[in-house]
mmCIF file of C-alpha atoms in Angstrom:
data_model
loop_
_atom_site.group_PDB
_atom_site.id
_atom_site.type_symbol
_atom_site.label_atom_id
_atom_site.label_comp_id
_atom_site.label_asym_id
_atom_site.label_seq_id
_atom_site.Cartn_x
_atom_site.Cartn_y
_atom_site.Cartn_z
ATOM 1 C CA GLY E 1 -19.626 23.636 19.749
ATOM 2 C CA GLY E 2 -18.221 21.308 22.044
ATOM 3 C CA VAL E 3 -14.428 20.819 21.540
ATOM 4 C CA PRO E 4 -14.844 16.672 21.152
ATOM 5 C CA ALA E 5 -17.730 16.850 18.822
ATOM 6 C CA THR E 6 -16.737 19.486 16.649
ATOM 7 C CA ILE E 7 -13.077 17.431 16.291
ATOM 8 C CA VAL E 8 -14.857 14.429 15.345
ATOM 9 C CA LYS E 9 -16.995 16.400 12.768
ATOM 10 C CA HIS E 10 -14.094 17.744 10.924
ATOM 11 C CA ALA E 11 -12.436 14.463 11.199
ATOM 12 C CA LYS E 12 -15.431 12.971 8.955
ATOM 13 C CA GLN E 13 -14.622 15.306 6.244
ATOM 14 C CA GLY E 14 -11.903 12.511 4.896
ATOM 15 C CA VAL E 15 -9.395 12.538 7.527
ATOM 16 C CA ALA E 16 -7.283 9.570 7.557
ATOM 17 C CA LEU E 17 -5.415 9.549 10.889
ATOM 18 C CA LEU E 18 -6.532 12.007 13.753
ATOM 19 C CA SER E 19 -3.883 13.415 16.256
ATOM 20 C CA ILE E 20 -4.743 14.723 19.449
ATOM 21 C CA GLY E 21 -3.034 15.475 22.577
ATOM 22 C CA SER E 22 -3.884 13.940 25.951
ATOM 23 C CA ARG E 23 -4.234 16.023 29.087
ATOM 24 C CA GLY E 24 -4.212 13.173 31.586
ATOM 25 C CA LEU E 25 -7.428 13.990 33.378
ATOM 26 C CA ASP E 26 -7.653 12.384 36.843
ATOM 27 C CA ALA E 27 -11.083 9.918 36.987
ATOM 28 C CA LEU E 28 -12.727 12.742 38.391
ATOM 29 C CA ASP E 29 -12.285 15.203 35.731
ATOM 30 C CA ARG E 30 -12.756 12.730 32.948
ATOM 31 C CA PHE E 31 -16.530 11.887 34.605
ATOM 32 C CA MET E 32 -17.266 15.575 35.092
ATOM 33 C CA LEU E 33 -15.650 17.105 31.980
ATOM 34 C CA GLY E 34 -15.489 14.253 29.715
ATOM 35 C CA SER E 35 -12.215 13.437 27.703
ATOM 36 C CA THR E 36 -11.720 14.606 24.253
ATOM 37 C CA SER E 37 -9.176 11.832 23.491
ATOM 38 C CA ASN E 38 -11.906 9.066 24.735
ATOM 39 C CA TYR E 39 -14.458 10.637 22.655
ATOM 40 C CA ALA E 40 -12.380 10.853 19.568
ATOM 41 C CA ILE E 41 -11.280 7.090 19.801
ATOM 42 C CA HIS E 42 -14.936 6.200 19.966
ATOM 43 C CA HIS E 43 -16.536 8.344 17.613
ATOM 44 C CA ALA E 44 -13.719 9.384 15.034
ATOM 45 C CA PRO E 45 -14.275 7.489 11.467
ATOM 46 C CA CYS E 46 -10.355 7.148 11.484
ATOM 47 C CA SER E 47 -7.304 6.027 13.302
ATOM 48 C CA VAL E 48 -6.586 8.364 16.275
ATOM 49 C CA LEU E 49 -3.132 8.583 17.757
ATOM 50 C CA VAL E 50 -3.293 10.099 21.282
ATOM 51 C CA VAL E 51 -0.031 11.662 21.750
ATOM 52 C CA LYS E 52 1.211 11.526 25.507
ATOM 53 C CA ALA E 53 4.738 12.563 25.382
ATOM 54 C CA ALA E 54 7.157 14.788 23.576
ATOM 55 C CA PRO E 55 8.110 13.624 19.838
ATOM 56 C CA LYS E 56 11.049 11.220 19.975
ATOM 57 C CA PRO E 57 12.082 8.406 17.840
ATOM 58 C CA VAL E 58 10.015 5.182 18.143
ATOM 59 C CA LYS E 59 12.280 2.432 18.723
ATOM 60 C CA HIS E 60 9.814 -0.179 20.629
ATOM 61 C CA ILE E 61 6.163 -0.559 19.535
ATOM 62 C CA LEU E 62 4.008 -2.743 21.756
ATOM 63 C CA LEU E 63 1.130 -4.462 19.287
ATOM 64 C CA ALA E 64 -1.849 -5.575 20.910
ATOM 65 C CA VAL E 65 -3.673 -8.222 19.020
ATOM 66 C CA ASP E 66 -6.429 -10.360 19.602
ATOM 67 C CA GLY E 67 -7.040 -12.373 15.858
ATOM 68 C CA SER E 68 -9.893 -9.986 14.973
ATOM 69 C CA PRO E 69 -10.437 -7.969 11.896
ATOM 70 C CA GLU E 70 -9.716 -4.863 13.983
ATOM 71 C CA SER E 71 -6.302 -6.534 15.036
ATOM 72 C CA ASP E 72 -5.480 -7.161 11.164
ATOM 73 C CA LYS E 73 -6.249 -3.454 10.433
ATOM 74 C CA ALA E 74 -3.695 -2.647 13.308
ATOM 75 C CA VAL E 75 -0.640 -4.622 11.729
ATOM 76 C CA LYS E 76 -1.605 -3.369 8.065
ATOM 77 C CA PHE E 77 -1.319 0.382 9.139
ATOM 78 C CA LEU E 78 1.746 -0.542 11.061
ATOM 79 C CA LEU E 79 3.240 -2.444 8.068
ATOM 80 C CA ARG E 80 2.049 0.474 5.520
ATOM 81 C CA HIS E 81 3.111 3.757 7.705
ATOM 82 C CA VAL E 82 5.877 2.860 10.154
ATOM 83 C CA ASN E 83 9.469 2.580 8.823
ATOM 84 C CA PRO E 84 10.940 -0.775 10.164
ATOM 85 C CA GLN E 85 14.418 0.280 9.423
ATOM 86 C CA PRO E 86 15.089 4.012 10.739
ATOM 87 C CA GLU E 87 17.997 5.439 8.842
ATOM 88 C CA GLY E 88 20.972 6.936 10.829
ATOM 89 C CA PRO E 89 24.054 5.209 12.538
ATOM 90 C CA ASP E 90 22.353 5.240 15.878
ATOM 91 C CA TYR E 91 19.402 3.172 14.671
ATOM 92 C CA ALA E 92 18.342 -0.710 14.907
ATOM 93 C CA PRO E 93 15.581 -1.690 13.423
ATOM 94 C CA VAL E 94 12.222 -0.963 15.237
ATOM 95 C CA MET E 95 11.353 -3.695 18.047
ATOM 96 C CA VAL E 96 7.665 -4.557 17.801
ATOM 97 C CA THR E 97 6.176 -6.644 20.870
ATOM 98 C CA ALA E 98 3.022 -8.361 19.848
ATOM 99 C CA VAL E 99 0.876 -8.865 22.802
ATOM 100 C CA HIS E 100 -1.902 -11.273 23.194
ATOM 101 C CA VAL E 101 -3.895 -11.727 26.310
ATOM 102 C CA MET E 102 -6.286 -14.522 27.186
ATOM 103 C CA PRO E 103 -8.691 -15.346 30.107
ATOM 104 C CA LEU E 104 -7.481 -16.884 33.221
ATOM 105 C CA LEU E 105 -8.517 -20.345 31.619
ATOM 106 C CA LYS E 106 -6.635 -23.666 32.665
ATOM 107 C CA TYR E 107 -7.527 -25.214 29.312
ATOM 108 C CA PRO E 108 -4.071 -25.802 27.333
ATOM 109 C CA GLU E 109 -5.836 -25.703 23.796
ATOM 110 C CA VAL E 110 -6.763 -21.811 24.698
ATOM 111 C CA ARG E 111 -3.094 -21.104 25.536
ATOM 112 C CA GLU E 112 -1.819 -22.922 22.324
ATOM 113 C CA ALA E 113 -4.435 -20.956 20.149
ATOM 114 C CA GLY E 114 -3.329 -17.936 21.619
ATOM 115 C CA ARG E 115 0.168 -18.544 21.117
ATOM 116 C CA ALA E 116 -0.703 -19.482 17.415
ATOM 117 C CA VAL E 117 -2.275 -16.066 16.913
ATOM 118 C CA VAL E 118 0.443 -13.977 18.532
ATOM 119 C CA GLN E 119 3.028 -16.029 16.337
ATOM 120 C CA ARG E 120 1.172 -15.008 12.963
ATOM 121 C CA TYR E 121 1.238 -11.615 13.855
ATOM 122 C CA VAL E 122 4.913 -11.541 14.870
ATOM 123 C CA GLU E 123 5.882 -13.631 11.572
ATOM 124 C CA LYS E 124 4.130 -10.817 9.320
ATOM 125 C CA VAL E 125 6.118 -7.949 11.278
ATOM 126 C CA ALA E 126 9.509 -10.064 11.391
ATOM 127 C CA LYS E 127 8.879 -10.345 7.347
ATOM 128 C CA ALA E 128 8.518 -6.587 6.799
ATOM 129 C CA GLY E 129 11.833 -5.797 8.327
ATOM 130 C CA PHE E 130 10.924 -5.335 12.111
ATOM 131 C CA GLN E 131 12.752 -7.038 14.872
ATOM 132 C CA ALA E 132 9.660 -8.947 16.626
ATOM 133 C CA GLN E 133 8.938 -10.756 19.978
ATOM 134 C CA GLU E 134 5.878 -12.258 21.008
ATOM 135 C CA ALA E 135 4.391 -11.673 24.694
ATOM 136 C CA VAL E 136 0.976 -14.009 25.606
ATOM 137 C CA ARG E 137 -0.269 -13.149 28.928
ATOM 138 C CA LEU E 138 -3.109 -14.301 30.883
ATOM 139 C CA GLY E 139 -5.365 -12.017 32.980
ATOM 140 C CA LYS E 140 -7.446 -8.842 32.016
ATOM 141 C CA PRO E 141 -6.372 -7.327 28.502
ATOM 142 C CA ALA E 142 -5.968 -3.655 29.455
ATOM 143 C CA ASP E 143 -4.005 -4.385 32.526
ATOM 144 C CA GLU E 144 -1.995 -6.926 31.055
ATOM 145 C CA ILE E 145 -1.282 -4.351 27.844
ATOM 146 C CA LEU E 146 -0.375 -1.741 30.174
ATOM 147 C CA ALA E 147 1.971 -4.127 32.278
ATOM 148 C CA VAL E 148 4.109 -5.440 29.168
ATOM 149 C CA ALA E 149 4.068 -1.247 28.111
ATOM 150 C CA HIS E 150 5.445 -0.144 31.624
ATOM 151 C CA ARG E 151 7.817 -3.198 31.567
ATOM 152 C CA GLN E 152 9.357 -2.981 28.461
ATOM 153 C CA LYS E 153 9.361 1.132 28.341
ATOM 154 C CA VAL E 154 7.615 1.088 24.924
ATOM 155 C CA ASP E 155 7.256 4.259 23.015
ATOM 156 C CA LEU E 156 4.096 3.501 21.265
ATOM 157 C CA ILE E 157 1.175 1.319 21.625
ATOM 158 C CA VAL E 158 -0.798 0.577 18.638
ATOM 159 C CA THR E 159 -4.128 -1.438 18.941
ATOM 160 C CA GLY E 160 -7.399 -2.171 16.842
ATOM 161 C CA ALA E 161 -10.813 -0.202 17.781
ATOM 162 C CA LYS E 162 -13.534 -2.941 18.782
ATOM 163 C CA GLY E 163 -16.007 -0.351 18.043
ATOM 164 C CA LEU E 164 -18.358 -1.167 20.987
ATOM 165 C CA GLY E 165 -21.597 0.930 21.306
ATOM 166 C CA ALA E 166 -22.161 3.278 23.976
ATOM 167 C CA ILE E 167 -24.084 0.326 26.155
ATOM 168 C CA GLY E 168 -21.171 -2.320 25.398
ATOM 169 C CA ARG E 169 -18.423 0.317 26.959
ATOM 170 C CA VAL E 170 -20.513 0.605 29.958
ATOM 171 C CA LEU E 171 -21.193 -2.649 30.529
ATOM 172 C CA LEU E 172 -18.236 -4.490 29.519
ATOM 173 C CA GLY E 173 -15.359 -1.798 29.440
ATOM 174 C CA SER E 174 -13.256 -0.747 26.434
ATOM 175 C CA VAL E 175 -9.676 -2.002 26.247
ATOM 176 C CA SER E 176 -9.025 1.026 24.390
ATOM 177 C CA THR E 177 -10.349 3.299 26.227
ATOM 178 C CA ARG E 178 -8.381 2.248 29.720
ATOM 179 C CA VAL E 179 -5.195 1.822 27.593
ATOM 180 C CA VAL E 180 -5.325 5.451 26.526
ATOM 181 C CA GLN E 181 -5.993 6.509 29.897
ATOM 182 C CA HIS E 182 -3.457 4.875 31.822
ATOM 183 C CA ALA E 183 -0.695 4.385 28.994
ATOM 184 C CA PRO E 184 2.959 5.596 29.848
ATOM 185 C CA CYS E 185 3.399 6.344 26.051
ATOM 186 C CA SER E 186 1.305 7.655 23.108
ATOM 187 C CA VAL E 187 -1.216 5.086 21.726
ATOM 188 C CA LEU E 188 -2.704 4.351 18.355
ATOM 189 C CA VAL E 189 -5.931 3.269 17.870
ATOM 190 C CA VAL E 190 -6.372 1.865 14.404
ATOM 191 C CA ARG E 191 -9.901 2.030 12.446
#
């Protein structure tokens, strides 16, 4: 069968994490051929790790949050499966930058609510032993997440899956799709 559908079919047999490589297709190739990683992040029943670089220690993670149940799942996954204090003389605690992006609105209440959301996640992550910092941004979520990832040279982006249907993805776009396509590092989409 087709590669993407076959991979997702096998993932439905009780897989907890699907790890898949990224070829880095350009926009025309993705349109003509489809993208296995994009298909996986939208159709797999489990979390999907899209690997975009050679293996290396994860020292800095960008955690994209918005206060949704999907963000809570991403934080739980991070806390359960990532060691905040790697062993060895050259290792420091893993840095987690929690990013929350708000629309370009001039209402101070919205900005304060966004800060409260991100602070809640930073506190959870710091309590678990990670170094933690917040980044509250205004703009388009995918663009701002990617900008912070590039600027801070993160090793991994962790985000929740929103679960938009096919029509929603076409009309609204998908933050996780754009992040996976354009990220400078590997991306974990948590379900």
